[in-house]
Amino acid sequence: MTETDLVIIGAGPAGMAAARQAADAGLSVVLLDEQPGPGGQIYRDITRASPTRRALLGKEYDKGTSLAEGLQHPDITHISGAVVWQIEGDAQVAYTANGVGALVTGKRLLIATGALERPMPVPGWTLPGVMTAGAAQILLKQSGLVVENAVLAGAGPLLYLVAAQMCRAGTPPLALVETQAASDRLSALRHGAGALRGWRYLLKGLGLLRELRRAGVKRYTGADDIAIEGSTHAEALRFSVKGRTHRLPCDTVLLHHGVVPNTQVARGLGVPHRWHAGQGAFCPERNDWGGTPVDGVFIAGDGAGIGGAEAAANAGRLSALEIARQLATLTLAERDAAAKPLRRRLRRDLAARPFLDRAYPPYAGALSPADDTIVCRCEEVTAGDIRGMARLGCRGPSQAKAFGRQGMGPCQGRYCGLTVTGLLAAETGQSPDQTGYYRIRPPFKPVTLQELADIAPDQLTRGD
Amino acid sequence: MQRLDDPAALVQVRFDGTTLELAEGGNLAAELLAVGVAAFRRTPVSGAPRGPFCMMGACFDCLVEIDGVVRQACMTEVRDGIEISRPSAGAEVSND
């Protein structure tokens, strides 16, 4: 078993920045991450991406280079291809890497597991050929592959970015179908806080939209009644604008209406979560340093609330400073001096969030899908099934599980949890906080008996 | 799928009884999509076809059986000679 000061889960911007800050402050760090290289999703494959790919992905992607280089430090052990499946008290983390189960024990734990795409249950969203917009970006970053004959549907700036990157690759999408109305952006701009930062985002968005116009990408806004047609594969996207129905034949549909914190590991450790109305998601309870009510457990980055890559990196650094203070390699004064500029930058980066949340609200049709739409992809449970469970008296997701198995499939609720909470809340008249979320338990990812047996010797020496 | 870079060295894998040539060391889900594999498995509940959805190890829709163990294709690297089959749980598997 490996012992270290700090165990970090996730090598995205928050995890990478925290690892370096902690090592610079004199701590030993073990950084566990599922991917073959550092970067998380936003900087996926940053250390290996070809010049062609980098040119397409642009300056924002390049920012990941220095974070990844920062991992070159004698006190940082980055274990790639590591899938974490269980965590016990005192940051004892069980994971599998290269097919072998292993344990690492830290004095502190930092969860930096980032975001997931907000589930977007629409008719046909389970068909092959339907992916998240993030998935298309990952195909581009990691494999240099661009999807062809694609339609993008949903809301949010990521749609523009993905579409623009496809144009630069010479394979523009067929169309951009947006669910938000122009009025959403206008009301967002009247939203004082962050509107100025918001303008900058808006300008960036306008630049991307210009790229799309030049490439001849058709754009629809205010779309509703989104459905994907096809029997064994996506064949067309159907939607309506102001009551008029459109049908776009295509081979690929990319869905996106924002990202939400990936709370799986934090919930598994018993960190309390609260509904964040502005973000339309649950966020973990934490203090200014990312510390949670669970002893020794910190959370930084989008997993704590969506703030984007730069905010994530600085939040990771702040957590690392406080952890170093707790483990006495930094004094209080040193911690605060180092934290000051980071906090300023963090505040600046977070200022635009309320604007973005208002300008690109989630697609209402996917928050409250029609009765026959599948909401749990794994167990093929529909929105109507969930509403029926509420009428039978189910007050929360964990109780409802027993009636329909939603949340009990291999994804463990990652792509149905928020939808199920929303449906139950609407049907029972409770708030999302009252309704709650699935109870998450380890293993967080599937584990073989052999991998479980691999850690037995370590467990025995601990006398567990 | 359009490929931006020259592909890496190709290796042979077996998928559902067919020999495929994929880029060595590549992401298995991406490389299968690139050679035209759309349905990676069928669901145990209704037998509906499924393919990669999230590409980040969260949705479990790209599950395949590799050398006898069910794995997420998007979390697996292409290696020479791997034997891939569609998971056999549940519904009848047909060759599309």
Coordinates of C-alpha atoms in Angstrom, one line a residue:
Chain A
M1 CA 0.0 0.0 0.0
T2 CA 1.2 3.5 -0.9
E3 CA 1.1 6.2 1.8
T4 CA 1.1 9.9 0.9
D5 CA 0.0 13.3 2.3
L6 CA -2.6 14.1 -0.3
V7 CA -4.6 11.9 -2.6
I8 CA -6.3 13.7 -5.5
I9 CA -8.9 12.1 -7.7
G10 CA -9.1 13.6 -11.2
A11 CA -6.3 15.1 -13.3
G12 CA -8.3 17.9 -14.9
P13 CA -7.6 21.6 -14.2
A14 CA -8.5 21.5 -10.5
G15 CA -6.6 18.3 -9.8
M16 CA -3.5 19.2 -11.8
A17 CA -3.2 22.7 -10.3
A18 CA -3.8 21.4 -6.8
A19 CA -1.2 18.7 -7.2
R20 CA 1.5 21.2 -8.1
Q21 CA 0.5 23.8 -5.5
A22 CA 0.6 21.1 -2.8
A23 CA 3.9 19.7 -4.0
D24 CA 5.4 23.2 -4.0
A25 CA 4.2 23.6 -0.5
G26 CA 6.1 20.5 0.6
L27 CA 3.5 17.8 0.5
S28 CA 3.7 14.4 -1.2
V29 CA 0.8 13.9 -3.7
V30 CA -0.7 10.9 -5.4
L31 CA -2.9 11.9 -8.3
L32 CA -5.3 9.2 -9.6
D33 CA -7.0 9.6 -13.0
E34 CA -8.9 7.3 -15.3
Q35 CA -7.5 8.6 -18.6
P36 CA -4.2 7.5 -20.2
G37 CA -2.8 11.0 -19.9
P38 CA -3.5 14.1 -17.8
G39 CA -5.9 16.9 -18.7
G40 CA -9.4 15.7 -17.7
Q41 CA -12.1 16.3 -20.3
I42 CA -11.4 20.0 -21.0
Y43 CA -7.7 19.3 -21.8
R44 CA -8.1 15.7 -22.8
D45 CA -4.9 14.2 -24.2
I46 CA -3.2 17.6 -24.0
T47 CA 0.3 16.0 -23.8
R48 CA -0.2 14.0 -27.0
A49 CA -2.4 16.1 -29.2
S50 CA -1.0 16.7 -32.7
P51 CA -0.3 20.2 -34.0
T52 CA -3.3 19.9 -36.4
R53 CA -5.6 19.2 -33.5
R54 CA -4.2 22.0 -31.3
A55 CA -4.7 24.5 -34.1
L56 CA -8.4 23.5 -34.3
L57 CA -9.0 23.4 -30.6
G58 CA -7.5 26.9 -30.1
K59 CA -5.9 28.9 -27.3
E60 CA -8.2 27.8 -24.6
Y61 CA -7.1 24.2 -25.0
D62 CA -3.4 25.2 -25.0
K63 CA -3.8 26.5 -21.5
G64 CA -3.8 22.9 -20.3
T65 CA -0.1 22.5 -21.4
S66 CA 1.5 24.3 -18.4
L67 CA -0.8 22.6 -15.9
A68 CA 0.2 19.2 -17.3
E69 CA 3.9 20.2 -17.3
G70 CA 3.4 21.1 -13.6
L71 CA 3.0 17.5 -12.8
Q72 CA 6.7 17.0 -13.4
H73 CA 7.7 17.3 -9.8
P74 CA 9.5 14.7 -7.7
D75 CA 6.8 14.7 -5.0
I76 CA 3.9 14.1 -7.4
T77 CA 3.0 10.6 -8.4
H78 CA 0.5 10.7 -11.3
I79 CA -1.1 7.3 -11.7
S80 CA -2.9 7.2 -15.1
G81 CA -5.5 4.7 -16.1
A82 CA -6.6 4.5 -12.5
V83 CA -10.2 3.8 -11.8
V84 CA -11.3 4.5 -8.2
W85 CA -14.0 2.2 -6.9
Q86 CA -14.0 2.6 -3.2
I87 CA -12.9 5.1 -0.5
E88 CA -13.0 4.6 3.2
G89 CA -12.2 6.9 6.1
D90 CA -8.8 8.6 6.4
A91 CA -8.6 8.9 2.6
Q92 CA -8.0 5.2 2.0
V93 CA -8.6 4.9 -1.7
A94 CA -9.0 1.6 -3.6
Y95 CA -8.4 1.7 -7.4
T96 CA -7.6 -0.4 -10.3
A97 CA -4.8 0.4 -12.7
N98 CA -3.4 -1.9 -15.4
G99 CA -5.9 -4.5 -14.3
V100 CA -4.6 -4.7 -10.8
G101 CA -6.4 -3.5 -7.7
A102 CA -4.3 -1.3 -5.3
L103 CA -4.7 0.9 -2.2
V104 CA -3.3 4.4 -1.5
T105 CA -3.8 6.1 1.9
G106 CA -3.6 9.8 2.3
K107 CA -3.8 12.3 5.2
R108 CA -6.2 14.3 3.1
L109 CA -8.4 13.7 0.1
L110 CA -9.2 16.1 -2.7
I111 CA -12.1 15.2 -5.1
A112 CA -11.6 16.9 -8.4
T113 CA -13.9 14.8 -10.6
G114 CA -15.3 17.7 -12.6
A115 CA -18.6 17.8 -14.5
L116 CA -20.9 15.6 -16.5
E117 CA -23.2 16.8 -19.3
R118 CA -26.6 17.5 -18.0
P119 CA -28.8 14.6 -19.0
M120 CA -31.0 15.5 -21.9
P121 CA -33.7 12.9 -22.2
V122 CA -35.6 13.5 -25.5
P123 CA -37.3 10.8 -27.6
G124 CA -34.7 8.8 -29.4
W125 CA -31.7 9.9 -27.3
T126 CA -30.6 6.3 -26.6
L127 CA -30.1 5.5 -30.3
P128 CA -26.6 4.8 -31.7
G129 CA -25.4 8.0 -33.4
V130 CA -26.7 10.2 -30.6
M131 CA -23.9 11.5 -28.4
T132 CA -23.2 14.4 -26.1
A133 CA -21.5 17.5 -27.6
G134 CA -18.7 16.8 -25.1
A135 CA -18.3 13.3 -26.6
A136 CA -17.7 14.9 -30.0
Q137 CA -15.1 17.1 -28.5
I138 CA -13.4 14.2 -26.8
L139 CA -13.3 12.3 -30.2
L140 CA -11.6 15.3 -31.7
K141 CA -9.1 15.9 -28.8
Q142 CA -8.1 12.4 -28.1
S143 CA -8.6 10.6 -31.5
G144 CA -8.5 13.4 -34.1
L145 CA -11.9 12.3 -35.4
V146 CA -14.7 14.6 -36.5
V147 CA -18.3 13.4 -36.7
E148 CA -19.9 13.9 -40.1
N149 CA -23.5 14.8 -41.1
A150 CA -24.1 16.0 -37.6
V151 CA -26.8 18.2 -36.1
L152 CA -26.2 19.9 -32.7
A153 CA -29.2 20.4 -30.4
G154 CA -29.7 22.1 -27.1
A155 CA -28.3 25.2 -25.4
G156 CA -25.1 26.7 -24.2
P157 CA -21.8 28.2 -25.4
L158 CA -20.2 24.7 -25.7
L159 CA -22.4 24.1 -28.7
Y160 CA -20.9 27.0 -30.6
L161 CA -17.4 25.9 -29.7
V162 CA -17.9 22.3 -30.8
A163 CA -19.6 23.5 -34.0
A164 CA -16.8 26.0 -34.8
Q165 CA -14.1 23.3 -34.2
M166 CA -15.9 21.1 -36.7
C167 CA -16.0 23.9 -39.2
R168 CA -12.2 24.5 -38.8
A169 CA -11.7 20.8 -39.4
G170 CA -13.5 21.2 -42.7
T171 CA -16.5 19.1 -41.6
P172 CA -19.1 21.6 -40.5
P173 CA -22.3 20.3 -38.8
L174 CA -25.5 20.4 -40.9
A175 CA -27.3 22.6 -38.4
L176 CA -27.4 24.1 -34.9
V177 CA -30.7 23.8 -33.2
E178 CA -30.9 25.9 -30.1
T179 CA -33.6 25.7 -27.5
Q180 CA -33.0 29.1 -25.8
A181 CA -34.8 32.1 -27.0
A182 CA -33.2 35.5 -27.8
S183 CA -35.1 36.9 -24.9
D184 CA -33.1 34.6 -22.5
R185 CA -29.9 36.4 -23.5
L186 CA -31.5 39.9 -23.2
S187 CA -32.8 39.2 -19.7
A188 CA -29.4 37.8 -18.8
L189 CA -27.7 41.0 -19.8
R190 CA -30.1 43.0 -17.6
H191 CA -28.9 40.8 -14.8
G192 CA -26.4 43.3 -13.3
A193 CA -23.9 40.9 -11.6
G194 CA -21.4 39.6 -14.1
A195 CA -23.1 41.2 -17.1
L196 CA -19.8 42.9 -18.0
R197 CA -17.9 39.6 -17.9
G198 CA -20.9 38.2 -19.6
W199 CA -20.4 40.6 -22.5
R200 CA -17.0 39.2 -23.1
Y201 CA -18.5 35.7 -23.3
L202 CA -21.1 37.0 -25.6
L203 CA -18.5 38.6 -27.9
K204 CA -16.6 35.3 -27.9
G205 CA -19.9 33.6 -28.8
L206 CA -20.5 36.0 -31.5
G207 CA -17.1 35.3 -33.0
L208 CA -17.9 31.6 -33.0
L209 CA -21.3 32.3 -34.6
R210 CA -19.6 34.3 -37.4
E211 CA -17.4 31.2 -38.1
L212 CA -20.5 29.1 -38.3
R213 CA -22.3 31.6 -40.7
R214 CA -19.2 31.7 -42.9
A215 CA -19.2 27.9 -43.1
G216 CA -22.9 27.9 -44.0
V217 CA -24.2 26.2 -40.9
K218 CA -28.0 26.6 -40.6
R219 CA -29.1 27.9 -37.2
Y220 CA -32.4 27.7 -35.5
T221 CA -33.3 29.2 -32.1
G222 CA -36.2 28.9 -29.8
A223 CA -36.6 25.2 -30.8
D224 CA -39.0 22.9 -28.9
D225 CA -40.5 19.4 -29.3
I226 CA -37.0 18.0 -30.0
A227 CA -37.0 14.3 -31.0
I228 CA -34.6 12.0 -32.7
E229 CA -36.0 9.7 -35.4
G230 CA -34.6 6.2 -36.3
S231 CA -35.1 2.6 -35.5
T232 CA -31.6 1.2 -35.0
H233 CA -29.6 4.4 -35.6
A234 CA -30.2 8.2 -35.6
E235 CA -31.7 9.2 -38.9
A236 CA -33.2 12.7 -38.4
L237 CA -33.8 15.4 -35.8
R238 CA -37.3 16.6 -35.6
F239 CA -38.2 19.8 -33.8
S240 CA -40.6 22.8 -33.9
V241 CA -40.0 26.5 -34.0
K242 CA -43.1 28.7 -33.2
G243 CA -45.4 25.8 -34.0
R244 CA -43.8 24.9 -37.3
T245 CA -42.2 21.5 -37.5
H246 CA -38.8 20.9 -39.0
R247 CA -37.1 17.6 -39.9
L248 CA -33.3 17.4 -40.5
P249 CA -32.0 14.1 -41.9
C250 CA -28.6 13.4 -40.3
D251 CA -26.3 10.6 -39.1
T252 CA -25.2 12.0 -35.8
V253 CA -27.1 14.1 -33.2
L254 CA -25.0 15.9 -30.6
L255 CA -27.0 16.9 -27.5
H256 CA -26.0 19.5 -24.9
H257 CA -27.7 21.8 -22.5
G258 CA -25.1 22.6 -20.0
V259 CA -22.9 20.6 -17.6
V260 CA -23.6 19.7 -13.9
P261 CA -21.3 18.7 -11.1
N262 CA -20.3 15.0 -11.0
T263 CA -21.2 14.4 -7.4
Q264 CA -20.8 10.6 -7.4
V265 CA -17.7 10.2 -5.2
A266 CA -18.6 13.0 -2.8
R267 CA -22.1 11.6 -2.3
G268 CA -20.6 8.1 -1.7
L269 CA -18.5 9.6 1.2
G270 CA -21.6 11.2 2.7
V271 CA -20.8 14.8 1.8
P272 CA -24.1 16.8 2.1
H273 CA -25.4 18.4 -1.1
R274 CA -27.7 21.3 -1.6
W275 CA -29.8 22.3 -4.6
H276 CA -28.4 25.3 -6.5
A277 CA -31.4 26.9 -8.3
G278 CA -29.2 29.1 -10.5
Q279 CA -27.3 26.1 -11.8
G280 CA -30.2 23.7 -11.7
A281 CA -28.1 21.1 -10.0
F282 CA -27.0 19.8 -6.6
C283 CA -23.7 21.1 -5.3
P284 CA -21.7 19.8 -2.3
E285 CA -21.5 21.7 0.9
R286 CA -18.0 23.2 1.3
N287 CA -16.2 26.2 2.8
D288 CA -14.0 28.8 1.2
W289 CA -11.1 26.4 0.9
G290 CA -13.1 23.5 -0.6
G291 CA -13.3 21.7 2.8
T292 CA -16.4 19.6 3.3
P293 CA -18.2 18.6 6.5
V294 CA -16.6 15.2 6.1
D295 CA -13.3 15.2 7.9
G296 CA -10.2 15.4 5.7
V297 CA -12.3 15.6 2.4
F298 CA -12.0 18.5 0.0
I299 CA -13.7 19.2 -3.3
A300 CA -12.5 21.6 -6.0
G301 CA -13.5 22.5 -9.5
D302 CA -16.7 21.9 -11.4
G303 CA -17.5 19.0 -9.1
A304 CA -18.3 21.6 -6.5
G305 CA -20.4 23.8 -8.8
I306 CA -19.8 24.8 -12.4
G307 CA -17.3 27.5 -12.8
G308 CA -15.2 26.5 -15.8
A309 CA -11.5 25.5 -16.2
E310 CA -9.7 28.6 -14.9
A311 CA -11.9 28.8 -11.8
A312 CA -11.3 25.1 -11.3
A313 CA -7.6 25.5 -11.4
N314 CA -7.6 28.3 -8.8
A315 CA -10.1 26.5 -6.6
G316 CA -7.7 23.5 -6.7
R317 CA -4.8 25.7 -5.6
L318 CA -6.8 27.2 -2.7
S319 CA -7.6 23.7 -1.4
A320 CA -4.0 22.7 -1.7
L321 CA -2.9 25.7 0.4
E322 CA -5.4 25.0 3.2
I323 CA -4.4 21.3 3.2
A324 CA -0.7 22.3 3.5
R325 CA -1.7 24.6 6.3
Q326 CA -3.5 21.8 8.1
L327 CA -0.5 19.4 7.6
A328 CA 1.8 22.2 8.9
T329 CA 4.0 22.7 5.9
L330 CA 2.6 26.2 5.5
T331 CA 1.8 28.8 8.2
L332 CA -1.5 30.6 8.3
A333 CA 0.2 33.8 7.1
E334 CA 1.9 32.0 4.2
R335 CA -1.4 30.4 3.2
D336 CA -3.2 33.7 3.2
A337 CA -0.5 35.5 1.3
A338 CA -0.5 32.9 -1.4
A339 CA -4.3 32.7 -1.5
K340 CA -5.0 36.4 -2.0
P341 CA -4.3 36.7 -5.7
L342 CA -5.9 33.3 -6.4
R343 CA -9.1 34.4 -4.7
R344 CA -9.2 37.6 -6.8
R345 CA -8.9 35.6 -10.0
L346 CA -11.4 33.1 -8.8
R347 CA -14.0 35.8 -8.1
R348 CA -13.4 37.4 -11.5
D349 CA -13.8 34.0 -13.3
L350 CA -17.0 33.2 -11.4
A351 CA -18.6 36.6 -11.9
A352 CA -19.9 35.6 -15.4
R353 CA -21.6 32.4 -14.2
P354 CA -25.0 33.9 -13.3
F355 CA -25.1 35.6 -16.7
L356 CA -24.4 32.3 -18.5
D357 CA -26.8 30.4 -16.4
R358 CA -29.6 32.8 -17.4
A359 CA -28.6 33.2 -21.0
Y360 CA -28.6 29.5 -21.7
P361 CA -31.2 27.8 -19.5
P362 CA -31.6 24.1 -19.7
Y363 CA -34.1 22.8 -22.3
A364 CA -37.4 22.6 -20.5
G365 CA -38.6 19.7 -22.6
A366 CA -35.8 17.6 -21.3
L367 CA -36.3 18.6 -17.6
S368 CA -39.9 17.4 -17.8
P369 CA -40.0 14.8 -20.6
A370 CA -43.1 13.3 -22.1
D371 CA -44.4 10.1 -20.4
D372 CA -43.0 7.7 -23.0
T373 CA -39.5 9.2 -23.1
I374 CA -36.7 7.0 -21.5
V375 CA -35.0 8.8 -18.7
C376 CA -32.9 6.0 -17.2
R377 CA -30.9 4.8 -20.2
C378 CA -29.5 1.7 -18.4
E379 CA -32.8 0.2 -17.2
E380 CA -35.0 1.8 -19.9
V381 CA -37.4 3.4 -17.4
T382 CA -39.6 6.2 -18.8
A383 CA -40.7 9.6 -17.4
G384 CA -44.2 8.2 -17.2
D385 CA -42.9 5.3 -15.0
I386 CA -41.3 7.7 -12.6
R387 CA -44.5 9.9 -12.4
G388 CA -46.5 6.7 -11.7
M389 CA -44.1 5.8 -8.8
A390 CA -44.7 9.3 -7.4
R391 CA -48.5 8.7 -7.6
L392 CA -48.0 5.4 -5.8
G393 CA -46.4 7.4 -2.9
C394 CA -42.7 7.4 -3.7
R395 CA -41.2 10.6 -2.2
G396 CA -37.6 10.2 -3.2
P397 CA -35.3 8.6 -5.8
S398 CA -33.9 5.9 -3.5
Q399 CA -37.4 4.7 -2.6
A400 CA -38.4 4.8 -6.3
K401 CA -35.4 2.6 -7.2
A402 CA -37.1 -0.4 -5.6
F403 CA -40.1 0.1 -7.9
G404 CA -38.4 0.4 -11.3
R405 CA -34.6 -0.1 -11.0
Q406 CA -33.8 3.3 -12.4
G407 CA -30.4 4.3 -11.0
M408 CA -29.4 0.6 -10.5
G409 CA -27.9 0.1 -13.9
P410 CA -24.1 0.3 -14.6
C411 CA -24.1 4.1 -14.8
Q412 CA -25.4 4.2 -11.2
G413 CA -27.7 7.1 -11.9
R414 CA -25.1 9.5 -13.5
Y415 CA -27.4 10.1 -16.5
C416 CA -30.8 9.9 -14.8
G417 CA -30.4 11.1 -11.2
L418 CA -31.2 14.8 -11.8
T419 CA -34.1 14.0 -14.1
V420 CA -35.6 11.5 -11.6
T421 CA -35.3 14.1 -8.8
G422 CA -36.9 16.7 -11.0
L423 CA -39.8 14.5 -12.0
L424 CA -40.5 13.3 -8.5
A425 CA -40.3 16.9 -7.1
A426 CA -42.7 18.1 -9.7
E427 CA -45.2 15.3 -9.1
T428 CA -45.1 15.4 -5.3
G429 CA -44.9 19.2 -4.9
Q430 CA -41.7 18.9 -2.9
S431 CA -38.5 21.0 -3.5
P432 CA -35.4 19.2 -5.0
D433 CA -33.8 19.4 -1.5
Q434 CA -36.8 17.7 0.1
T435 CA -36.9 15.1 -2.8
G436 CA -33.2 14.4 -2.5
Y437 CA -31.0 12.2 -4.7
Y438 CA -30.0 8.6 -5.1
R439 CA -28.0 7.2 -2.2
I440 CA -24.6 6.4 -3.8
R441 CA -22.5 3.6 -2.5
P442 CA -19.2 2.0 -3.6
P443 CA -18.1 0.4 -5.8
F444 CA -18.2 3.6 -7.8
K445 CA -17.1 1.7 -10.9
P446 CA -17.4 -2.1 -11.7
V447 CA -14.7 -4.1 -10.1
T448 CA -13.7 -7.7 -10.6
L449 CA -13.3 -10.2 -7.8
Q450 CA -9.6 -10.5 -8.7
E451 CA -9.1 -6.7 -8.3
L452 CA -10.9 -6.9 -4.9
A453 CA -8.6 -9.8 -3.9
D454 CA -5.6 -7.8 -5.0
I455 CA -6.0 -5.3 -2.1
A456 CA -6.7 -8.0 0.5
P457 CA -3.1 -8.3 1.9
D458 CA -3.1 -4.5 2.5
Q459 CA -6.5 -4.7 4.2
L460 CA -5.3 -7.6 6.4
T461 CA -2.2 -5.7 7.6
R462 CA -4.5 -2.8 8.6
G463 CA -6.5 -5.2 10.7
D464 CA -9.7 -4.3 8.9
Chain B
M1 CA -15.9 10.1 -39.3
Q2 CA -13.3 12.3 -40.7
R3 CA -9.7 11.6 -39.5
L4 CA -7.5 14.6 -39.0
D5 CA -4.1 13.0 -38.6
D6 CA -2.4 10.1 -40.3
P7 CA -3.5 7.0 -38.3
A8 CA -1.0 5.2 -36.1
A9 CA 0.1 1.7 -37.0
L10 CA -2.8 -0.5 -37.5
V11 CA -3.4 -3.7 -35.6
Q12 CA -5.9 -6.5 -36.0
V13 CA -8.7 -7.1 -33.5
R14 CA -11.7 -9.4 -33.7
F15 CA -15.1 -7.9 -33.2
D16 CA -18.1 -10.1 -33.1
G17 CA -16.4 -12.6 -35.4
T18 CA -15.1 -10.1 -37.9
T19 CA -11.5 -9.0 -38.2
L20 CA -11.0 -5.2 -38.0
E21 CA -7.9 -3.1 -38.4
L22 CA -7.7 -0.3 -35.8
A23 CA -5.2 2.3 -34.8
E24 CA -2.8 0.8 -32.2
G25 CA -3.1 2.5 -28.8
G26 CA -6.2 4.4 -29.9
N27 CA -9.4 4.8 -27.9
L28 CA -11.3 1.6 -28.6
A29 CA -14.7 3.2 -28.8
A30 CA -13.5 6.0 -31.1
E31 CA -11.6 3.5 -33.4
L32 CA -14.7 1.2 -33.6
L33 CA -16.9 4.2 -34.5
A34 CA -14.2 5.3 -37.1
V35 CA -14.5 1.9 -39.0
G36 CA -18.3 2.1 -39.0
V37 CA -19.3 0.0 -35.9
A38 CA -22.5 1.8 -34.6
A39 CA -24.2 -0.7 -32.3
F40 CA -21.7 -1.9 -29.6
R41 CA -24.2 -3.9 -27.7
R42 CA -27.9 -4.6 -27.1
T43 CA -29.6 -3.7 -23.9
P44 CA -30.5 -6.5 -21.5
V45 CA -34.0 -5.0 -21.0
S46 CA -35.4 -4.6 -24.5
G47 CA -32.6 -5.7 -26.8
A48 CA -32.3 -2.1 -28.2
P49 CA -29.0 -1.3 -29.9
R50 CA -26.6 1.1 -28.1
G51 CA -23.4 2.8 -29.0
P52 CA -21.0 5.3 -27.3
F53 CA -22.8 8.3 -25.8
C54 CA -20.5 10.2 -23.4
M55 CA -17.0 9.0 -24.3
M56 CA -15.9 9.7 -20.8
G57 CA -16.6 6.6 -18.9
A58 CA -19.8 7.8 -17.2
C59 CA -22.7 6.4 -19.3
F60 CA -21.7 2.7 -19.7
D61 CA -23.5 2.5 -23.1
C62 CA -20.3 1.4 -25.0
L63 CA -19.9 -1.8 -22.9
V64 CA -18.2 -4.6 -24.8
E65 CA -16.8 -7.9 -23.8
I66 CA -13.0 -8.0 -24.1
D67 CA -11.3 -11.4 -23.7
G68 CA -14.2 -12.5 -21.6
V69 CA -14.6 -9.4 -19.3
V70 CA -17.2 -6.7 -19.9
R71 CA -15.4 -3.3 -20.2
Q72 CA -16.2 0.2 -21.3
A73 CA -14.8 0.6 -24.8
C74 CA -14.2 4.3 -24.3
M75 CA -11.9 3.6 -21.4
T76 CA -9.9 0.9 -23.2
E77 CA -6.9 1.2 -25.5
V78 CA -6.6 -0.7 -28.8
R79 CA -4.1 -3.6 -28.5
D80 CA -3.1 -6.1 -31.1
G81 CA -5.2 -9.3 -31.1
I82 CA -7.9 -8.4 -28.6
E83 CA -11.1 -10.5 -28.9
I84 CA -14.2 -8.3 -28.6
S85 CA -17.7 -9.5 -28.5
R86 CA -21.1 -7.9 -27.8
P87 CA -22.0 -8.6 -24.1
S88 CA -24.2 -11.6 -24.1
A89 CA -26.4 -10.6 -21.1
G90 CA -30.1 -10.6 -21.8
A91 CA -31.5 -10.2 -25.2
E92 CA -30.7 -12.2 -28.4
V93 CA -27.7 -10.6 -30.2
S94 CA -28.1 -10.4 -33.9
N95 CA -25.5 -9.3 -36.3
D96 CA -26.5 -6.0 -37.9

